[in-house]
Amino acid sequence: MSAAASASKRVLSSYLRAFRATRVAFQGDLPVLTASRGEIRENFRNPDTSKPLEARLKEMDDISTFLLRNIVQGKKMENADGKYALNIHSKTELGDNDSVKKAKKVLMDNNGGCCGGANAKI
Amino acid sequence: MFSRALSRYAFSMATRRAAIASPRIGMMASVKSYATLPEDQVSKRIIDVVKSFDKVNSTAPITSTTNFITDLGLDSLDTVEVLVAIEEEFDIEIEDKDADEIKTVGQAIDYIVKNPDAN
């Protein structure tokens, strides 16, 4: 496959991934879905050519990953005292309690805490 | 050791009995997971999806031989968008290697008809 053909394949696959990511992140939310897709379209149609193609593709792929893992939709529930229902899905990145404890232990071992720690060695 | 073997036996008996007790449910479940959609319905739905794409002239006749690029004047990015719309219509994800091969309405219909997850 020629370099140009392989590059165009990568661009198309990045475009496909981005569109799919918006479907997962913004499902059922037509205004945001449409707006995000318009933005992606604009980025591919009129790319910022001051950056190399590789960098632009990496940026777009990172955005897709972020949309999939780190966006959670919230919907205000009716008659629920202002509570929101969160749409956590199979691709949402979740920490667990163990990893939180581990991070805390590492900080304590370093005589730190979140705020520097009272007995930090200087 | 013995009690574990015994409980395993009891368990397998129980599952067997459950399987005998509900043969219809088992059959229906297996039929559903292998069913594919009828071609005429798939064809109509795909043509509707393609027609609703804003860059496609909705009065142009669309048949199974219609090529997205040469007949509809779409470019490769537009074609990706059409495939995404088809994925959404049938609630599936088209494999990357297959997506590269779908260039006509007929190829899209074929892909969906053969896909047991399409619904």
Coordinates of C-alpha atoms in Angstrom, one line a residue:
Chain A
M1 CA 0.0 0.0 0.0
S2 CA 1.3 3.4 -0.9
A3 CA 2.1 6.0 1.9
A4 CA -0.8 8.2 0.7
A5 CA -3.3 5.3 0.7
S6 CA -2.2 4.2 4.2
A7 CA -2.5 7.8 5.5
S8 CA -5.9 8.2 4.1
K9 CA -7.0 5.0 5.7
R10 CA -5.8 6.2 9.1
V11 CA -7.6 9.5 8.6
L12 CA -10.8 7.7 7.8
S13 CA -10.5 5.3 10.7
S14 CA -9.8 8.3 13.1
Y15 CA -12.9 10.0 11.7
L16 CA -15.0 6.8 12.2
R17 CA -13.7 6.4 15.8
A18 CA -14.5 10.1 16.6
F19 CA -18.1 9.8 15.3
R20 CA -18.7 6.6 17.2
A21 CA -17.3 8.2 20.4
T22 CA -19.8 11.0 20.1
R23 CA -22.6 8.4 19.8
V24 CA -21.6 6.8 23.1
A25 CA -20.8 10.1 24.9
F26 CA -23.9 12.1 23.8
Q27 CA -26.5 9.4 23.1
G28 CA -30.0 10.8 23.1
D29 CA -28.8 14.4 23.3
L30 CA -29.3 15.6 19.8
P31 CA -28.2 19.2 20.1
V32 CA -24.8 18.2 21.7
L33 CA -24.4 15.2 19.4
T34 CA -24.9 17.4 16.3
A35 CA -22.7 20.1 17.6
S36 CA -19.8 17.8 18.4
R37 CA -20.1 16.1 15.1
G38 CA -20.1 19.5 13.3
E39 CA -16.9 20.3 15.2
I40 CA -15.2 17.0 14.2
R41 CA -16.3 17.5 10.6
E42 CA -14.9 21.0 10.5
N43 CA -11.6 19.8 12.0
F44 CA -11.2 17.2 9.2
R45 CA -12.4 19.4 6.4
N46 CA -10.3 22.4 7.3
P47 CA -7.4 21.0 9.3
D48 CA -4.9 23.2 11.1
T49 CA -2.1 22.4 8.7
S50 CA 0.5 24.1 10.8
K51 CA 0.6 20.8 12.8
P52 CA 1.8 17.6 11.2
L53 CA -0.8 15.0 10.2
E54 CA 0.5 12.6 12.8
A55 CA 0.0 15.1 15.6
R56 CA -3.5 16.0 14.4
L57 CA -4.6 12.3 14.2
K58 CA -3.2 11.7 17.7
E59 CA -5.0 14.6 19.1
M60 CA -8.3 13.5 17.5
D61 CA -7.8 9.9 18.8
D62 CA -7.1 11.3 22.3
I63 CA -10.3 13.3 22.1
S64 CA -12.3 10.1 21.1
T65 CA -10.8 8.2 24.0
F66 CA -11.6 11.0 26.3
L67 CA -15.2 11.2 25.1
L68 CA -15.6 7.4 25.6
R69 CA -14.1 7.1 29.0
N70 CA -14.3 10.4 30.8
I71 CA -17.7 12.0 29.9
V72 CA -20.7 10.9 31.8
Q73 CA -24.1 12.2 30.9
G74 CA -26.3 13.5 33.8
K75 CA -30.0 13.9 33.5
K76 CA -32.0 15.7 36.2
M77 CA -34.6 13.4 37.5
E78 CA -38.2 14.4 38.0
N79 CA -39.5 14.8 41.6
A80 CA -36.1 13.7 43.0
D81 CA -35.1 16.7 45.0
G82 CA -32.7 18.0 42.3
K83 CA -30.9 14.7 41.9
Y84 CA -29.3 13.6 38.6
A85 CA -29.2 10.2 37.1
L86 CA -25.8 9.4 35.7
N87 CA -25.4 7.4 32.5
I88 CA -22.3 5.4 33.5
H89 CA -21.7 2.9 30.6
S90 CA -19.3 0.0 29.9
K91 CA -16.6 2.3 28.5
T92 CA -16.7 4.8 31.4
E93 CA -13.4 4.8 33.3
L94 CA -14.0 4.0 36.9
G95 CA -11.5 4.1 39.7
D96 CA -12.1 1.6 42.5
N97 CA -11.8 2.0 46.3
D98 CA -8.6 -0.1 46.4
S99 CA -6.8 2.2 44.0
V100 CA -7.8 5.3 46.0
K101 CA -6.5 3.7 49.2
K102 CA -3.3 2.8 47.5
A103 CA -2.7 6.4 46.3
K104 CA -3.3 7.6 49.8
K105 CA -0.8 5.1 51.3
V106 CA 1.9 6.2 48.8
L107 CA 1.3 9.8 49.9
M108 CA 1.5 8.9 53.6
D109 CA 4.7 6.9 53.0
N110 CA 6.2 10.0 51.5
N111 CA 5.2 12.0 54.6
G112 CA 2.8 13.8 52.5
G113 CA -1.0 14.0 52.4
C114 CA -2.9 15.9 50.0
C115 CA -1.8 19.2 51.5
G116 CA 1.9 18.8 52.0
G117 CA 1.6 17.0 55.4
A118 CA 2.4 18.4 58.8
N119 CA 5.6 16.4 59.2
A120 CA 7.0 16.7 55.7
K121 CA 10.8 16.7 55.6
I122 CA 12.2 19.7 53.9
Chain B
M1 CA -14.1 -34.4 48.7
F2 CA -17.1 -36.7 48.7
S3 CA -19.5 -33.9 49.6
R4 CA -18.1 -31.8 46.8
A5 CA -18.7 -34.5 44.3
L6 CA -22.1 -35.0 45.6
S7 CA -23.0 -31.4 45.4
R8 CA -21.7 -31.3 41.9
Y9 CA -23.9 -34.2 41.0
A10 CA -26.9 -32.5 42.7
F11 CA -26.1 -29.3 40.8
S12 CA -25.9 -31.0 37.4
M13 CA -29.2 -32.8 38.1
A14 CA -30.8 -29.5 39.0
T15 CA -29.6 -27.8 35.9
R16 CA -30.7 -30.7 33.8
R17 CA -34.1 -30.7 35.3
A18 CA -34.4 -27.0 34.8
A19 CA -33.4 -27.5 31.1
I20 CA -36.1 -30.1 30.7
A21 CA -38.7 -28.0 32.5
S22 CA -38.2 -25.0 30.2
P23 CA -37.4 -26.3 26.7
R24 CA -39.4 -23.5 25.0
I25 CA -37.5 -20.7 26.7
G26 CA -34.2 -22.3 25.7
M27 CA -35.3 -22.7 22.1
M28 CA -36.6 -19.2 21.7
A29 CA -33.5 -17.7 23.2
S30 CA -31.3 -19.6 20.7
V31 CA -33.5 -18.7 17.7
K32 CA -33.3 -15.0 18.6
S33 CA -29.5 -14.8 18.9
Y34 CA -29.0 -16.3 15.4
A35 CA -31.8 -14.5 13.6
T36 CA -30.8 -12.1 10.8
L37 CA -33.1 -9.5 9.3
P38 CA -35.0 -10.1 6.1
E39 CA -33.3 -8.6 3.1
D40 CA -36.3 -6.5 1.9
Q41 CA -36.6 -4.7 5.2
V42 CA -32.8 -4.1 5.5
S43 CA -32.8 -2.8 2.0
K44 CA -35.6 -0.3 2.7
R45 CA -34.1 0.9 5.9
I46 CA -30.6 1.4 4.4
I47 CA -32.0 3.3 1.4
D48 CA -33.9 5.6 3.9
V49 CA -30.8 6.2 5.9
V50 CA -28.8 7.1 2.7
K51 CA -31.6 9.3 1.4
S52 CA -31.8 11.2 4.7
F53 CA -28.1 12.0 4.5
D54 CA -28.1 15.8 3.8
K55 CA -25.6 15.7 1.0
V56 CA -27.7 13.2 -1.0
N57 CA -30.3 14.5 -3.3
S58 CA -33.4 12.8 -2.0
T59 CA -35.1 12.5 -5.3
A60 CA -32.3 10.5 -6.9
P61 CA -33.2 6.8 -7.3
I62 CA -31.2 4.6 -5.0
T63 CA -30.8 0.9 -5.7
S64 CA -28.5 -1.8 -4.5
T65 CA -25.9 -0.9 -7.2
T66 CA -25.7 2.7 -6.1
N67 CA -22.1 3.6 -5.3
F68 CA -21.7 6.2 -2.5
I69 CA -18.9 8.0 -4.3
T70 CA -19.4 7.6 -8.0
D71 CA -23.2 7.8 -8.0
L72 CA -24.1 10.0 -5.0
G73 CA -21.1 12.3 -5.3
L74 CA -20.0 11.7 -1.7
D75 CA -16.4 11.7 -0.7
S76 CA -14.6 9.3 1.6
L77 CA -15.4 11.3 4.8
D78 CA -19.1 11.4 3.8
T79 CA -19.1 7.7 3.2
V80 CA -17.8 7.2 6.8
E81 CA -20.7 9.3 8.0
V82 CA -23.2 7.1 6.1
L83 CA -21.7 4.0 7.6
V84 CA -22.0 5.5 11.1
A85 CA -25.7 6.3 10.3
I86 CA -26.2 2.7 9.2
E87 CA -24.5 1.5 12.4
E88 CA -26.9 3.6 14.4
E89 CA -30.0 2.4 12.5
F90 CA -29.1 -1.3 13.2
D91 CA -27.4 -0.9 16.5
I92 CA -24.1 -2.5 15.5
E93 CA -20.5 -1.7 14.9
I94 CA -19.1 -2.4 11.5
E95 CA -15.6 -4.0 11.7
D96 CA -12.9 -1.7 10.3
K97 CA -11.8 -4.1 7.6
D98 CA -15.4 -4.6 6.4
A99 CA -16.0 -0.8 6.5
D100 CA -13.2 -0.4 3.9
E101 CA -15.0 -2.7 1.6
I102 CA -18.5 -1.2 1.7
K103 CA -18.7 1.1 -1.3
T104 CA -22.3 0.5 -2.6
V105 CA -25.7 0.3 -1.1
G106 CA -25.9 -3.4 -2.0
Q107 CA -22.7 -4.2 -0.1
A108 CA -24.1 -2.4 3.0
I109 CA -27.3 -4.5 2.7
D110 CA -25.3 -7.7 2.4
Y111 CA -23.3 -6.8 5.4
I112 CA -26.3 -6.2 7.6
V113 CA -28.3 -9.2 6.3
K114 CA -25.3 -11.4 7.3
N115 CA -24.9 -9.8 10.7
P116 CA -26.8 -11.7 13.4
D117 CA -26.4 -8.7 15.8
A118 CA -28.3 -6.3 13.6
N119 CA -31.7 -5.3 14.8

